[in-house]
């Protein structure tokens, strides 16, 4: 009889978004006229910018003519997009060969797939609270997880020389805490990884939200990162591609372990397991990296940043402790009056119909914390902020 992957039995059931939907639906059945203000799920509310839409339309037309039609795309990404991404890094003084950039259909897919490069016996260090896919993808593969707890006031901890980790996840700007690593903080992890021979998986999905000039957008801004890091990025939040799907991964040429090049292994992996990302979507993504595309996506990001400012002002006025919101689209707060994450969820739902995300969904130790996202509709966010002040101000 077939033996299933028994590691799945070790996964904790994630009822987070299911429970949110159930509770919201139950409330709506009792109060059908109430409108919900959604500050919970991390999906964007603004559509794709016009530069992307124009490029997508043009690419559809290309597919209608024999001379411009594209069939299978190169598995690791179209040269035009790999070069456009390399050009984007160049603006930050990071020199990448286009062969070091792999186009993907999103960061989530890549975070799971990339683990094919590593042996099952490796441990995976996850700084928690964290995006749940880091832990779950490694549990599915049967790896040992090192739960590395970070605390309110220091969500960007340093490495601990007494802990030996093989795979290290760093997400900056962070989901869910909104924290960002400084150059000095990242350098400590890079030095640690190079010393131990570990590999850092740097999740830069929210780099476009960084405002402070001295905060690194890429791990490759740090000396020594080319010999110990892989970077995973996404256009989901940067350019509204959550439903369009496109991401990219950087694996430096010289990144080797036991004489094996991770870049060459990944080429082998992609050419075996994928047939490339759609030509049309890659053309849409290419438009993001043009000057006009960059100008337009910044306008959308500014809307989310205004949402962040509105929510932060409301929390300040209400006297609620929080972090994030500045260089990241997430605000992480301490539930008032000692409420648990789910108690606070119910309190907001029942009193002001504001829906957020219970922090306990991101780590067992995060009960008593809560996450707001800034991706919601601007008017809804402003109304939610007013209601929060009225409800929580003492
Ligand atoms: N990484 C982090 C930290 C995220 O929060 C998300 C999505 O919310 C992803 C990766 C996934 O992005 P994508 O839509 O490209 O799969």
mmCIF file with all atom_site columns, N, CA and C in Angstrom, residues 89 91-95 183 186-187 190 202 207 210 212-226 231:
data_model
loop_
_atom_site.group_PDB
_atom_site.id
_atom_site.type_symbol
_atom_site.label_atom_id
_atom_site.label_alt_id
_atom_site.label_comp_id
_atom_site.label_asym_id
_atom_site.label_entity_id
_atom_site.label_seq_id
_atom_site.pdbx_PDB_ins_code
_atom_site.Cartn_x
_atom_site.Cartn_y
_atom_site.Cartn_z
_atom_site.occupancy
_atom_site.B_iso_or_equiv
_atom_site.pdbx_formal_charge
_atom_site.auth_seq_id
_atom_site.auth_comp_id
_atom_site.auth_asym_id
_atom_site.auth_atom_id
_atom_site.pdbx_PDB_model_num
ATOM 1  N N  . UNK A 1 89  ? 18.028 46.108 -9.554 1.00 0.00 ? 89  UNK A N  1
ATOM 2  C CA . UNK A 1 89  ? 19.038 45.930 -8.491 1.00 0.00 ? 89  UNK A CA 1
ATOM 3  C C  . UNK A 1 89  ? 20.211 46.896 -8.697 1.00 0.00 ? 89  UNK A C  1
ATOM 4  N N  . UNK A 1 91  ? 20.194 49.816 -9.718 1.00 0.00 ? 91  UNK A N  1
ATOM 5  C CA . UNK A 1 91  ? 19.907 51.153 -9.184 1.00 0.00 ? 91  UNK A CA 1
ATOM 6  C C  . UNK A 1 91  ? 20.261 51.244 -7.706 1.00 0.00 ? 91  UNK A C  1
ATOM 7  N N  . UNK A 1 92  ? 20.332 50.108 -7.039 1.00 0.00 ? 92  UNK A N  1
ATOM 8  C CA . UNK A 1 92  ? 20.751 50.084 -5.625 1.00 0.00 ? 92  UNK A CA 1
ATOM 9  C C  . UNK A 1 92  ? 22.213 49.686 -5.497 1.00 0.00 ? 92  UNK A C  1
ATOM 10 N N  . UNK A 1 93  ? 22.939 49.778 -6.603 1.00 0.00 ? 93  UNK A N  1
ATOM 11 C CA . UNK A 1 93  ? 24.360 49.412 -6.618 1.00 0.00 ? 93  UNK A CA 1
ATOM 12 C C  . UNK A 1 93  ? 24.607 47.945 -6.333 1.00 0.00 ? 93  UNK A C  1
ATOM 13 N N  . UNK A 1 94  ? 23.641 47.103 -6.683 1.00 0.00 ? 94  UNK A N  1
ATOM 14 C CA . UNK A 1 94  ? 23.861 45.656 -6.537 1.00 0.00 ? 94  UNK A CA 1
ATOM 15 C C  . UNK A 1 94  ? 24.017 45.100 -7.949 1.00 0.00 ? 94  UNK A C  1
ATOM 16 N N  . UNK A 1 95  ? 25.198 44.534 -8.213 1.00 0.00 ? 95  UNK A N  1
ATOM 17 C CA . UNK A 1 95  ? 25.448 43.986 -9.553 1.00 0.00 ? 95  UNK A CA 1
ATOM 18 C C  . UNK A 1 95  ? 25.069 42.524 -9.578 1.00 0.00 ? 95  UNK A C  1
ATOM 19 N N  . UNK A 1 183 ? 21.313 47.502 8.589  1.00 0.00 ? 183 UNK A N  1
ATOM 20 C CA . UNK A 1 183 ? 22.492 46.908 7.957  1.00 0.00 ? 183 UNK A CA 1
ATOM 21 C C  . UNK A 1 183 ? 23.328 46.121 8.971  1.00 0.00 ? 183 UNK A C  1
ATOM 22 N N  . UNK A 1 186 ? 21.641 42.824 9.920  1.00 0.00 ? 186 UNK A N  1
ATOM 23 C CA . UNK A 1 186 ? 21.752 41.792 8.867  1.00 0.00 ? 186 UNK A CA 1
ATOM 24 C C  . UNK A 1 186 ? 23.180 41.279 8.747  1.00 0.00 ? 186 UNK A C  1
ATOM 25 N N  . UNK A 1 187 ? 24.139 42.185 8.935  1.00 0.00 ? 187 UNK A N  1
ATOM 26 C CA . UNK A 1 187 ? 25.552 41.782 8.816  1.00 0.00 ? 187 UNK A CA 1
ATOM 27 C C  . UNK A 1 187 ? 25.874 40.679 9.837  1.00 0.00 ? 187 UNK A C  1
ATOM 28 N N  . UNK A 1 190 ? 24.650 37.478 8.403  1.00 0.00 ? 190 UNK A N  1
ATOM 29 C CA . UNK A 1 190 ? 25.477 37.065 7.261  1.00 0.00 ? 190 UNK A CA 1
ATOM 30 C C  . UNK A 1 190 ? 26.792 36.466 7.764  1.00 0.00 ? 190 UNK A C  1
ATOM 31 N N  . UNK A 1 202 ? 16.266 34.998 2.436  1.00 0.00 ? 202 UNK A N  1
ATOM 32 C CA . UNK A 1 202 ? 15.861 36.364 2.775  1.00 0.00 ? 202 UNK A CA 1
ATOM 33 C C  . UNK A 1 202 ? 14.582 36.686 2.012  1.00 0.00 ? 202 UNK A C  1
ATOM 34 N N  . UNK A 1 207 ? 9.961  44.843 0.402  1.00 0.00 ? 207 UNK A N  1
ATOM 35 C CA . UNK A 1 207 ? 11.055 45.833 0.331  1.00 0.00 ? 207 UNK A CA 1
ATOM 36 C C  . UNK A 1 207 ? 10.585 47.184 -0.203 1.00 0.00 ? 207 UNK A C  1
ATOM 37 N N  . UNK A 1 210 ? 9.851  50.194 2.257  1.00 0.00 ? 210 UNK A N  1
ATOM 38 C CA . UNK A 1 210 ? 10.871 50.819 3.110  1.00 0.00 ? 210 UNK A CA 1
ATOM 39 C C  . UNK A 1 210 ? 10.958 52.316 2.801  1.00 0.00 ? 210 UNK A C  1
ATOM 40 N N  . UNK A 1 212 ? 12.886 54.564 5.201  1.00 0.00 ? 212 UNK A N  1
ATOM 41 C CA . UNK A 1 212 ? 14.142 55.085 5.740  1.00 0.00 ? 212 UNK A CA 1
ATOM 42 C C  . UNK A 1 212 ? 15.298 54.745 4.798  1.00 0.00 ? 212 UNK A C  1
ATOM 43 N N  . UNK A 1 213 ? 16.077 55.769 4.449  1.00 0.00 ? 213 UNK A N  1
ATOM 44 C CA . UNK A 1 213 ? 17.140 55.599 3.459  1.00 0.00 ? 213 UNK A CA 1
ATOM 45 C C  . UNK A 1 213 ? 18.215 54.621 3.866  1.00 0.00 ? 213 UNK A C  1
ATOM 46 N N  . UNK A 1 214 ? 18.432 54.416 5.172  1.00 0.00 ? 214 UNK A N  1
ATOM 47 C CA . UNK A 1 214 ? 19.557 53.564 5.581  1.00 0.00 ? 214 UNK A CA 1
ATOM 48 C C  . UNK A 1 214 ? 19.147 52.107 5.831  1.00 0.00 ? 214 UNK A C  1
ATOM 49 N N  . UNK A 1 215 ? 17.876 51.775 5.598  1.00 0.00 ? 215 UNK A N  1
ATOM 50 C CA . UNK A 1 215 ? 17.443 50.378 5.797  1.00 0.00 ? 215 UNK A CA 1
ATOM 51 C C  . UNK A 1 215 ? 17.676 49.590 4.507  1.00 0.00 ? 215 UNK A C  1
ATOM 52 N N  . UNK A 1 216 ? 18.347 48.430 4.574  1.00 0.00 ? 216 UNK A N  1
ATOM 53 C CA . UNK A 1 216 ? 18.612 47.670 3.344  1.00 0.00 ? 216 UNK A CA 1
ATOM 54 C C  . UNK A 1 216 ? 17.337 47.076 2.734  1.00 0.00 ? 216 UNK A C  1
ATOM 55 N N  . UNK A 1 217 ? 17.231 47.169 1.408  1.00 0.00 ? 217 UNK A N  1
ATOM 56 C CA . UNK A 1 217 ? 16.106 46.564 0.685  1.00 0.00 ? 217 UNK A CA 1
ATOM 57 C C  . UNK A 1 217 ? 16.414 45.122 0.308  1.00 0.00 ? 217 UNK A C  1
ATOM 58 N N  . UNK A 1 218 ? 17.713 44.827 0.217  1.00 0.00 ? 218 UNK A N  1
ATOM 59 C CA . UNK A 1 218 ? 18.133 43.508 -0.258 1.00 0.00 ? 218 UNK A CA 1
ATOM 60 C C  . UNK A 1 218 ? 19.260 43.018 0.635  1.00 0.00 ? 218 UNK A C  1
ATOM 61 N N  . UNK A 1 219 ? 19.316 41.690 0.840  1.00 0.00 ? 219 UNK A N  1
ATOM 62 C CA . UNK A 1 219 ? 20.422 41.147 1.638  1.00 0.00 ? 219 UNK A CA 1
ATOM 63 C C  . UNK A 1 219 ? 21.741 41.336 0.887  1.00 0.00 ? 219 UNK A C  1
ATOM 64 N N  . UNK A 1 220 ? 21.655 41.521 -0.449 1.00 0.00 ? 220 UNK A N  1
ATOM 65 C CA . UNK A 1 220 ? 22.891 41.666 -1.217 1.00 0.00 ? 220 UNK A CA 1
ATOM 66 C C  . UNK A 1 220 ? 23.500 43.062 -1.098 1.00 0.00 ? 220 UNK A C  1
ATOM 67 N N  . UNK A 1 221 ? 22.890 43.907 -0.266 1.00 0.00 ? 221 UNK A N  1
ATOM 68 C CA . UNK A 1 221 ? 23.539 45.165 0.098  1.00 0.00 ? 221 UNK A CA 1
ATOM 69 C C  . UNK A 1 221 ? 24.569 44.924 1.200  1.00 0.00 ? 221 UNK A C  1
ATOM 70 N N  . UNK A 1 222 ? 24.585 43.715 1.740  1.00 0.00 ? 222 UNK A N  1
ATOM 71 C CA . UNK A 1 222 ? 25.460 43.416 2.883  1.00 0.00 ? 222 UNK A CA 1
ATOM 72 C C  . UNK A 1 222 ? 26.679 42.628 2.399  1.00 0.00 ? 222 UNK A C  1
ATOM 73 N N  . UNK A 1 223 ? 27.855 43.059 2.808  1.00 0.00 ? 223 UNK A N  1
ATOM 74 C CA . UNK A 1 223 ? 29.093 42.358 2.430  1.00 0.00 ? 223 UNK A CA 1
ATOM 75 C C  . UNK A 1 223 ? 29.045 40.918 2.909  1.00 0.00 ? 223 UNK A C  1
ATOM 76 N N  . UNK A 1 224 ? 29.398 40.005 2.046  1.00 0.00 ? 224 UNK A N  1
ATOM 77 C CA . UNK A 1 224 ? 29.461 38.595 2.459  1.00 0.00 ? 224 UNK A CA 1
ATOM 78 C C  . UNK A 1 224 ? 28.197 37.826 2.133  1.00 0.00 ? 224 UNK A C  1
ATOM 79 N N  . UNK A 1 225 ? 27.113 38.529 1.710  1.00 0.00 ? 225 UNK A N  1
ATOM 80 C CA . UNK A 1 225 ? 25.833 37.827 1.499  1.00 0.00 ? 225 UNK A CA 1
ATOM 81 C C  . UNK A 1 225 ? 25.881 36.902 0.285  1.00 0.00 ? 225 UNK A C  1
ATOM 82 N N  . UNK A 1 226 ? 26.733 37.224 -0.691 1.00 0.00 ? 226 UNK A N  1
ATOM 83 C CA . UNK A 1 226 ? 26.736 36.399 -1.902 1.00 0.00 ? 226 UNK A CA 1
ATOM 84 C C  . UNK A 1 226 ? 27.185 34.960 -1.633 1.00 0.00 ? 226 UNK A C  1
ATOM 85 N N  . UNK A 1 231 ? 17.676 35.269 -2.124 1.00 0.00 ? 231 UNK A N  1
ATOM 86 C CA . UNK A 1 231 ? 16.646 36.288 -1.846 1.00 0.00 ? 231 UNK A CA 1
ATOM 87 C C  . UNK A 1 231 ? 15.381 35.957 -2.627 1.00 0.00 ? 231 UNK A C  1
#
